Amino acid sequence: MERKTTEITAEARAEQERFCARIAEYWRARCRTPLAFVDTYGCQQNEADSERIRGLLRAAGYAMSDTEEGADCIVINTCAVREHAEDRVYGNVGALVHTKRRHPEQKIFLCGCMMGQPAVAQRIKTSYRHVDGVFNPHQLWRFPELLHTVLTKNGRVFATEDSAGTICEELPVVRGNSLKAWVSIMYGCNNFCSYCIVPYVRGRERSRRPEKIAEEVRALVAAGYKDITLLGQNVNSYGKDLDCGVDFSDLLAELAEIPGDYWLRFMTSHPKDAGKKLFDTMAAHPRIAKQLHLPFQSGNDRVLKAMNRHYDSAQYLALVDYAKSVMPDLVLTSDVIVGFPGETEEEFEDTIKLIERVRYDALFTFIFSPRGGTPAAKMDDSTPKEEKNRRFDRLCEVQNRISQEIHAAYVGKTMRVLIDGRDGDVLTARTEGGRLVRLPGDDSLIGSFAEAKITGCTTWSLTGEMAE
Ligand code: SAM
Ligand code: SF4
Ligand code: F3S
């Protein structure tokens, strides 16, 4: 396959490093440490991008703040996946007018997936004049240059040039957690599911070189990270654009050989590309968490076709059956959309049937949200909102019952958990499958693996006690 990706060169990165140095100099001359606030909407890919943005800000001399009030630089990393996500961003960006009035020197940047839509960037330009800069996901690596321009030239910058996609290695990073880390293994999406905006705003699929990913994972393990999630919109396409003959299962197997005590997981898998090789690899490697996020979106074949998903419910179920046969303790989660244009009551019932048949540990449930420019936004959608809400509530009811039943079956078992924090008077921990466990214990245990005996449960979490 022809590789249209732009790999950002070492010289181009060095130039951005010089911009960081100049910004740091700008603040030194003013005898103070500037503060930055980065706010993130959307999925883990955005979380991972924000960690890079914080890295660039730190390299430019900024300290991180956890509030927009008084911050010298605010970056809002936006999500475009549903209308609700966009509305929240517009509301919060609008409110920043007041924050900036109290702190006129404040520089406000918007980035992320919403800024990948030219019409949104244009709206920001004309109607949100307190915003100083906009950059789309392809231009993230140029943030130091953009910030420098805004600081020194007092103008606005709009870096929204379209691109098939960029890959920029070696960006500095400030990670949000010292135990759990995100590692993007690829960017973009080629699937064009008919409802989804992501391929339009994130560009074509492009894979990082396996040696770069291995280097990052090795460094994370050496730094004590215990839970590492490989990220991509469809990790099963990994490597298709590279020339080294490494597919996702090969990559996973190689990474799982890195010595250390940690769990390796990944998301998201597209059912059309997931298969036996992947599940066999997961089953064979103890460090690969037995957890799979395998979005099905709908249980009805007509709807799946209209969604452009390239599998039907029988193929999906065959995949799940195989995965469970080689990993009996597999924790399975999924995404589902209700109220896709034209979805009938019977078609919705097929979704319920599939959920009952698979029995997911947890589901991420969404009501269809039309996204401008996608084929589904033009489809006839005459189902009333109240009806869609009713289907949504029913779906949640069914899933909550199943989650509760699955959780109840954990009671009495002893399981390995990673203790990751404190919530009030209990410690919080995660099982290999990502289930939340609350248990009494000392703060000194945070960051370590432990054996926990499960003593109780709710729909959302488990309670337990230390087994030893
Ligand atoms: N790449 C992942 C995949 O294919 O499974 C999903 C990425 S998307 C950011 C996360 C989820 O948002 C999707 O799986 C889908 O369920 C949901 N989603 C995407 N577009 C949507 C829309 N227009 N309306 C409602 N839900 C949507
Ligand atoms: Fe969107 Fe489909 Fe790509 Fe997932 S695979 S990001 S749902 S287009
Ligand atoms: Fe993620 Fe939202 Fe973009 S879900 S890929 S941040 S549109």
XYZ file of C-alpha atoms and ligand atoms in Angstrom:
510
model
C 0.000 0.000 0.000
C 1.279 3.471 -0.795
C 2.253 5.305 2.387
C 0.950 8.882 2.201
C 1.780 9.614 5.810
C 4.024 12.564 6.494
C 6.665 11.518 8.994
C 7.846 14.629 10.742
C 11.594 14.937 10.238
C 14.203 15.363 12.954
C 14.957 18.878 11.624
C 11.309 19.883 11.802
C 11.139 18.598 15.394
C 14.338 20.417 16.291
C 12.805 23.624 14.989
C 9.833 23.121 17.310
C 12.252 22.524 20.200
C 13.811 25.894 19.402
C 10.351 27.476 19.631
C 9.946 25.876 23.079
C 13.271 27.379 24.150
C 12.229 30.802 22.878
C 8.933 30.643 24.748
C 10.771 29.644 27.930
C 13.094 32.629 27.346
C 10.075 34.919 26.859
C 8.801 33.941 30.324
C 12.223 34.078 31.970
C 12.507 37.682 30.782
C 9.246 38.341 32.619
C 10.606 36.653 35.748
C 7.825 34.179 36.226
C 6.748 30.598 35.648
C 3.685 30.572 33.403
C 0.749 28.280 34.135
C -1.055 26.068 31.610
C -4.389 24.287 31.796
C -5.216 21.465 29.356
C -8.798 20.249 29.251
C -9.573 17.003 27.405
C -12.843 15.771 25.895
C -13.423 12.493 24.103
C -11.584 9.215 23.981
C -8.227 7.819 25.079
C -6.628 9.002 21.827
C -7.349 12.546 22.918
C -6.060 11.787 26.419
C -2.848 10.531 24.819
C -2.604 13.667 22.634
C -3.151 15.892 25.669
C -0.232 14.202 27.398
C 1.896 15.299 24.428
C 0.489 18.835 24.557
C 1.399 19.000 28.264
C 4.850 17.701 27.361
C 5.326 20.504 24.824
C 4.048 23.082 27.310
C 6.417 21.850 29.983
C 9.292 21.982 27.496
C 8.304 25.626 26.911
C 8.611 26.374 30.635
C 4.966 26.063 31.725
C 3.830 24.516 34.993
C 0.506 22.654 34.890
C -2.566 24.067 36.587
C -5.802 22.196 37.252
C -8.027 25.199 36.597
C -8.518 27.704 33.774
C -8.688 30.540 36.294
C -5.391 32.414 36.118
C -3.809 30.091 33.541
C -1.532 31.841 31.016
C -2.346 29.236 28.394
C -5.517 27.195 28.065
C -5.725 24.314 25.602
C -9.074 22.625 24.992
C -8.688 19.282 23.247
C -12.088 18.657 21.686
C -14.170 15.668 20.572
C -16.564 15.605 17.620
C -18.021 12.112 17.949
C -21.512 13.204 19.023
C -23.403 16.478 19.029
C -23.546 16.498 22.811
C -19.717 16.428 23.008
C -19.530 19.438 20.665
C -22.211 21.365 22.551
C -20.283 20.999 25.795
C -17.171 22.400 24.126
C -19.042 25.391 22.660
C -20.578 26.096 26.082
C -17.279 25.908 27.937
C -15.340 27.890 25.327
C -18.047 30.577 25.438
C -17.651 30.825 29.220
C -13.912 31.472 28.817
C -14.748 35.023 27.660
C -15.247 35.876 31.332
C -12.087 34.079 32.456
C -10.099 35.992 29.876
C -11.646 39.295 30.902
C -10.180 38.713 34.350
C -6.813 37.751 32.822
C -6.460 39.519 29.436
C -2.992 38.110 28.705
C -4.406 34.591 28.718
C -3.918 32.648 25.439
C -6.640 30.192 24.481
C -6.111 27.326 22.020
C -8.610 24.815 20.675
C -7.446 21.568 19.122
C -8.595 17.980 18.649
C -11.218 16.378 16.479
C -13.735 19.248 16.289
C -10.979 21.386 14.786
C -10.594 18.798 12.033
C -13.891 20.083 10.633
C -13.294 23.232 8.532
C -16.786 24.586 9.309
C -16.125 24.390 13.055
C -12.740 26.120 12.738
C -14.469 28.843 10.702
C -17.160 29.268 13.361
C -14.467 29.681 16.027
C -12.701 32.244 13.841
C -15.743 34.423 13.385
C -17.810 33.917 16.549
C -15.298 33.099 19.317
C -12.848 35.958 18.969
C -11.344 35.387 22.403
C -9.812 32.143 21.054
C -6.222 32.840 19.990
C -5.325 29.653 18.193
C -6.773 26.565 16.549
C -4.968 23.476 15.317
C -6.296 20.183 13.995
C -4.938 16.753 15.048
C -2.429 16.683 12.149
C -0.801 19.929 13.311
C -0.345 19.074 17.007
C 3.442 18.733 16.681
C 3.580 22.415 15.569
C 1.979 23.697 18.764
C 5.219 25.371 20.072
C 5.506 27.444 16.890
C 1.818 28.426 17.085
C 2.064 29.384 20.747
C 5.211 31.414 20.052
C 3.457 33.300 17.248
C 0.469 34.111 19.436
C 2.673 35.252 22.319
C 5.032 37.420 20.319
C 2.940 38.717 17.428
C -0.297 39.225 19.306
C -2.308 37.774 16.413
C -4.510 34.700 16.022
C -3.325 31.476 14.350
C -5.339 28.829 12.513
C -3.395 25.684 11.629
C -6.134 23.661 10.003
C -4.475 22.447 6.799
C -5.893 19.075 5.807
C -3.527 16.138 5.477
C -3.651 12.375 5.003
C -1.946 12.335 8.391
C 1.276 12.923 10.218
C 3.374 10.829 12.552
C 5.673 12.643 14.914
C 7.934 10.547 17.118
C 9.850 11.751 20.164
C 7.389 14.417 21.288
C 7.854 15.174 24.980
C 5.138 13.786 27.221
C 3.698 14.480 30.663
C 1.735 11.369 31.610
C -1.408 11.719 33.679
C -0.777 8.604 35.754
C 2.281 6.804 37.084
C 0.805 3.277 36.787
C -1.325 3.285 33.667
C -0.085 4.496 30.315
C -1.546 4.987 26.854
C 0.602 4.120 23.859
C -0.740 5.097 20.441
C 0.400 2.460 17.978
C -1.408 3.981 15.015
C -3.478 6.996 14.104
C -6.491 7.666 11.907
C -9.132 5.356 10.500
C -9.950 4.029 7.028
C -13.261 2.390 7.836
C -15.798 5.137 7.245
C -18.586 3.597 9.280
C -21.522 5.547 7.921
C -22.306 7.344 11.211
C -18.769 8.246 12.227
C -16.846 11.507 11.913
C -13.474 10.116 13.043
C -12.015 9.217 9.593
C -12.778 12.754 8.384
C -11.061 14.479 11.277
C -8.212 12.083 12.064
C -7.058 11.190 8.552
C -5.995 7.850 7.095
C -4.644 4.911 9.057
C -0.951 5.161 9.725
C 1.138 2.887 11.902
C 4.113 3.743 14.030
C 7.208 1.646 13.404
C 7.245 -1.450 15.675
C 10.708 -0.617 17.010
C 9.496 2.840 18.135
C 6.524 1.294 19.940
C 8.721 -1.355 21.593
C 11.128 1.360 22.715
C 8.267 3.295 24.350
C 6.775 0.223 26.048
C 10.191 -0.884 27.321
C 10.772 2.566 28.824
C 7.334 2.507 30.472
C 7.955 -0.906 32.022
C 11.375 0.244 33.242
C 9.717 3.324 34.794
C 7.356 1.083 36.777
C 4.164 1.296 34.685
C 1.940 -1.687 35.360
C -0.970 -1.284 32.966
C -0.202 -0.336 29.381
C -2.940 0.174 26.785
C -2.097 0.177 23.088
C -4.355 2.595 21.228
C -5.746 2.813 17.726
C -9.209 3.248 16.197
C -8.824 -0.222 14.731
C -5.678 -1.841 16.098
C -6.258 -4.895 13.917
C -5.252 -2.830 10.871
C -1.872 -2.167 12.443
C 1.032 -2.564 10.036
C -0.990 -2.709 6.817
C 0.673 0.536 5.706
C 4.177 -0.557 6.734
C 6.621 -2.604 4.712
C 7.949 -4.815 7.497
C 5.422 -7.656 7.495
C 4.397 -7.111 11.138
C 0.676 -7.316 11.897
C -1.045 -6.455 15.177
C -0.798 -9.955 16.630
C 2.935 -10.027 15.836
C 3.398 -6.662 17.518
C 1.411 -7.737 20.574
C 3.388 -10.972 20.907
C 6.680 -9.081 20.635
C 5.684 -6.487 23.236
C 4.406 -9.134 25.641
C 7.924 -10.612 25.729
C 9.361 -7.460 27.317
C 10.379 -8.659 30.790
C 8.499 -7.190 33.754
C 5.363 -7.423 35.839
C 2.640 -5.591 33.924
C -0.581 -5.993 31.974
C -0.723 -5.150 28.296
C -4.124 -4.339 26.782
C -5.394 -2.656 23.642
C -8.339 -0.874 22.087
C -10.189 -0.777 19.792
C -10.634 -3.957 17.778
C -12.888 -3.894 14.727
C -14.727 -7.220 14.370
C -14.154 -7.288 10.613
C -10.368 -7.541 11.168
C -10.134 -9.412 14.472
C -9.628 -13.155 14.254
C -8.161 -16.377 15.545
C -4.548 -15.259 15.316
C -5.263 -12.334 17.645
C -7.193 -14.413 20.184
C -4.606 -17.206 20.133
C -1.884 -14.613 20.769
C -3.857 -13.165 23.686
C -4.413 -16.623 25.136
C -0.741 -17.588 24.804
C 0.811 -14.614 26.611
C 0.260 -14.193 30.357
C 1.095 -10.462 30.259
C -1.696 -9.743 27.762
C -4.822 -8.921 29.774
C -7.741 -11.190 29.001
C -9.937 -8.253 28.165
C -11.416 -7.418 24.798
C -13.337 -4.355 23.679
C -15.107 -5.527 20.532
C -17.764 -3.008 19.418
C -20.740 -4.606 17.676
C -22.852 -1.411 17.240
C -26.040 -3.309 16.319
C -27.361 -6.879 16.436
C -29.297 -6.500 13.192
C -27.760 -7.352 9.824
C -29.616 -4.703 7.792
C -28.509 -2.011 10.233
C -24.925 -3.333 10.282
C -24.861 -3.103 6.489
C -26.253 0.437 6.558
C -23.574 1.265 9.126
C -20.929 -0.035 6.672
C -19.461 -2.343 9.313
C -18.511 -5.255 6.989
C -19.634 -8.107 9.266
C -22.963 -9.613 10.195
C -24.244 -10.795 13.546
C -23.414 -14.470 12.836
C -19.788 -13.604 12.029
C -19.611 -11.462 15.136
C -20.972 -14.230 17.349
C -18.559 -16.756 15.838
C -15.674 -14.447 16.771
C -16.904 -14.064 20.335
C -17.416 -17.810 20.680
C -13.886 -18.511 19.502
C -12.386 -15.844 21.788
C -14.249 -17.268 24.779
C -13.259 -20.816 23.868
C -9.534 -19.983 24.060
C -9.909 -17.517 26.976
C -12.642 -18.799 29.307
C -12.158 -15.866 31.747
C -12.289 -13.228 29.008
C -13.858 -9.925 30.060
C -15.767 -8.623 27.084
C -16.986 -5.049 26.550
C -18.514 -3.346 23.547
C -20.043 -0.210 22.005
C -23.618 -0.095 20.748
C -25.695 2.560 19.012
C -29.478 2.709 19.330
C -31.764 4.690 17.066
C -29.641 4.446 13.901
C -31.713 5.970 11.037
C -34.538 3.618 10.111
C -33.943 1.161 12.979
C -37.270 -0.599 13.594
C -38.500 -2.051 16.860
C -37.705 -5.595 15.588
C -34.209 -4.525 14.544
C -33.667 -3.039 17.960
C -34.836 -6.337 19.496
C -32.032 -8.070 17.540
C -29.584 -5.868 19.436
C -31.140 -6.932 22.735
C -30.958 -10.590 21.651
C -27.274 -10.241 20.824
C -26.558 -8.676 24.207
C -28.418 -11.497 25.974
C -26.520 -14.068 23.930
C -23.021 -12.593 24.435
C -23.492 -11.346 28.014
C -21.002 -8.475 28.042
C -19.344 -7.451 31.282
C -20.061 -3.819 30.387
C -21.373 -1.820 27.447
C -20.839 1.731 26.212
C -24.259 2.739 24.957
C -24.989 5.630 22.595
C -28.010 7.162 20.923
C -27.302 7.878 17.246
C -26.151 11.449 16.740
C -26.109 12.751 13.144
C -22.684 14.106 12.172
C -22.564 16.559 9.260
C -20.725 15.154 6.248
C -21.285 11.482 7.130
C -23.634 9.307 4.996
C -25.887 8.427 7.966
C -26.628 12.108 8.601
C -28.445 12.156 5.227
C -30.488 8.990 5.881
C -34.184 9.242 6.632
C -34.548 9.231 10.400
C -38.184 9.370 11.384
C -38.048 7.544 14.741
C -39.167 10.029 17.411
C -36.645 11.061 20.047
C -38.860 9.671 22.832
C -38.864 6.262 21.150
C -35.059 6.298 20.881
C -34.824 7.253 24.557
C -37.137 4.381 25.441
C -34.967 1.902 23.506
C -31.881 3.331 25.151
C -33.374 2.913 28.640
C -34.429 -0.650 27.880
C -30.975 -1.514 26.603
C -29.355 -0.090 29.743
C -31.791 -2.036 31.920
C -30.906 -5.325 30.188
C -27.182 -4.635 30.368
C -27.302 -3.534 34.026
C -28.965 -6.803 34.954
C -26.329 -8.806 33.050
C -23.443 -6.789 34.582
C -24.919 -7.344 38.029
C -25.251 -11.098 37.392
C -21.687 -11.367 36.081
C -20.378 -9.382 39.046
C -22.308 -11.590 41.479
C -20.486 -14.618 40.086
C -17.159 -13.050 41.149
C -18.155 -13.123 44.818
C -16.068 -15.667 46.727
C -13.285 -15.698 44.095
C -9.729 -14.563 44.768
C -8.259 -12.509 41.958
C -5.114 -10.608 41.119
C -5.718 -6.848 41.178
C -3.642 -3.746 40.563
C -4.157 -1.264 43.392
C -4.344 2.111 41.705
C -5.612 4.703 44.189
C -7.831 5.710 47.051
C -11.472 6.758 47.081
C -12.465 7.990 50.539
C -11.794 5.283 53.096
C -11.134 2.450 50.612
C -8.423 1.604 48.124
C -9.414 1.238 44.468
C -8.049 -1.537 42.307
C -8.630 -3.080 38.874
C -8.844 -6.706 37.916
C -7.057 -7.989 34.826
C -10.340 -7.533 32.987
C -10.562 -3.909 34.100
C -13.338 -4.357 36.732
C -13.234 -1.864 39.595
C -12.666 -3.348 43.075
C -12.971 -1.349 46.338
C -11.174 -2.771 49.320
C -9.772 -1.632 52.653
C -6.017 -1.258 52.896
C -3.033 0.945 53.415
C -1.870 3.630 50.960
C 1.541 1.944 50.825
C -0.093 -0.738 48.646
C -0.952 1.735 45.858
C 1.022 0.826 42.770
C 1.360 -2.866 43.515
C -0.380 -6.042 42.465
C -2.226 -7.935 45.191
C -4.550 -10.898 45.621
C -8.056 -9.755 46.537
C -10.941 -11.861 47.772
C -14.205 -10.588 46.292
C -16.848 -10.244 48.986
C -19.638 -8.255 47.331
C -20.730 -6.381 44.230
C -22.896 -3.706 42.610
C -23.731 -3.229 38.920
C -20.618 -1.093 38.456
C -18.039 -2.434 40.863
C -16.866 -5.191 43.199
C -15.953 -4.999 46.862
C -13.257 -7.125 48.410
C -10.544 -7.610 50.977
C -6.862 -8.471 50.805
C -6.492 -12.230 50.465
C -3.226 -12.362 52.437
N -12.967 2.876 16.376
C -13.830 2.366 17.337
C -14.691 1.259 16.731
O -14.885 1.195 15.563
O -15.200 0.521 17.486
C -14.773 3.373 17.924
C -14.412 4.750 18.024
S -15.731 5.858 18.347
C -14.716 7.127 18.844
C -16.467 5.241 19.826
C -17.894 4.857 19.685
O -18.688 6.001 19.510
C -18.249 3.998 18.498
O -17.914 2.657 18.683
C -19.729 4.200 18.365
O -20.437 3.277 19.155
C -19.913 5.605 18.930
N -20.254 6.559 17.880
C -19.482 6.981 16.855
N -20.170 7.838 16.082
C -21.392 7.975 16.627
C -22.558 8.713 16.275
N -22.583 9.481 15.192
N -23.645 8.610 17.065
C -23.624 7.824 18.172
N -22.563 7.101 18.547
C -21.458 7.165 17.781
Fe -15.449 5.382 13.514
Fe -15.827 3.038 12.408
Fe -13.408 4.144 12.357
Fe -14.403 3.238 14.645
S -13.898 1.999 12.835
S -13.385 5.212 14.313
S -16.562 3.684 14.442
S -15.210 4.892 11.307
Fe -11.928 10.310 20.078
Fe -13.881 12.019 19.951
Fe -11.912 12.193 18.273
S -14.086 9.946 20.496
S -11.103 10.165 18.022
S -11.804 12.453 20.490
S -14.045 12.447 17.776
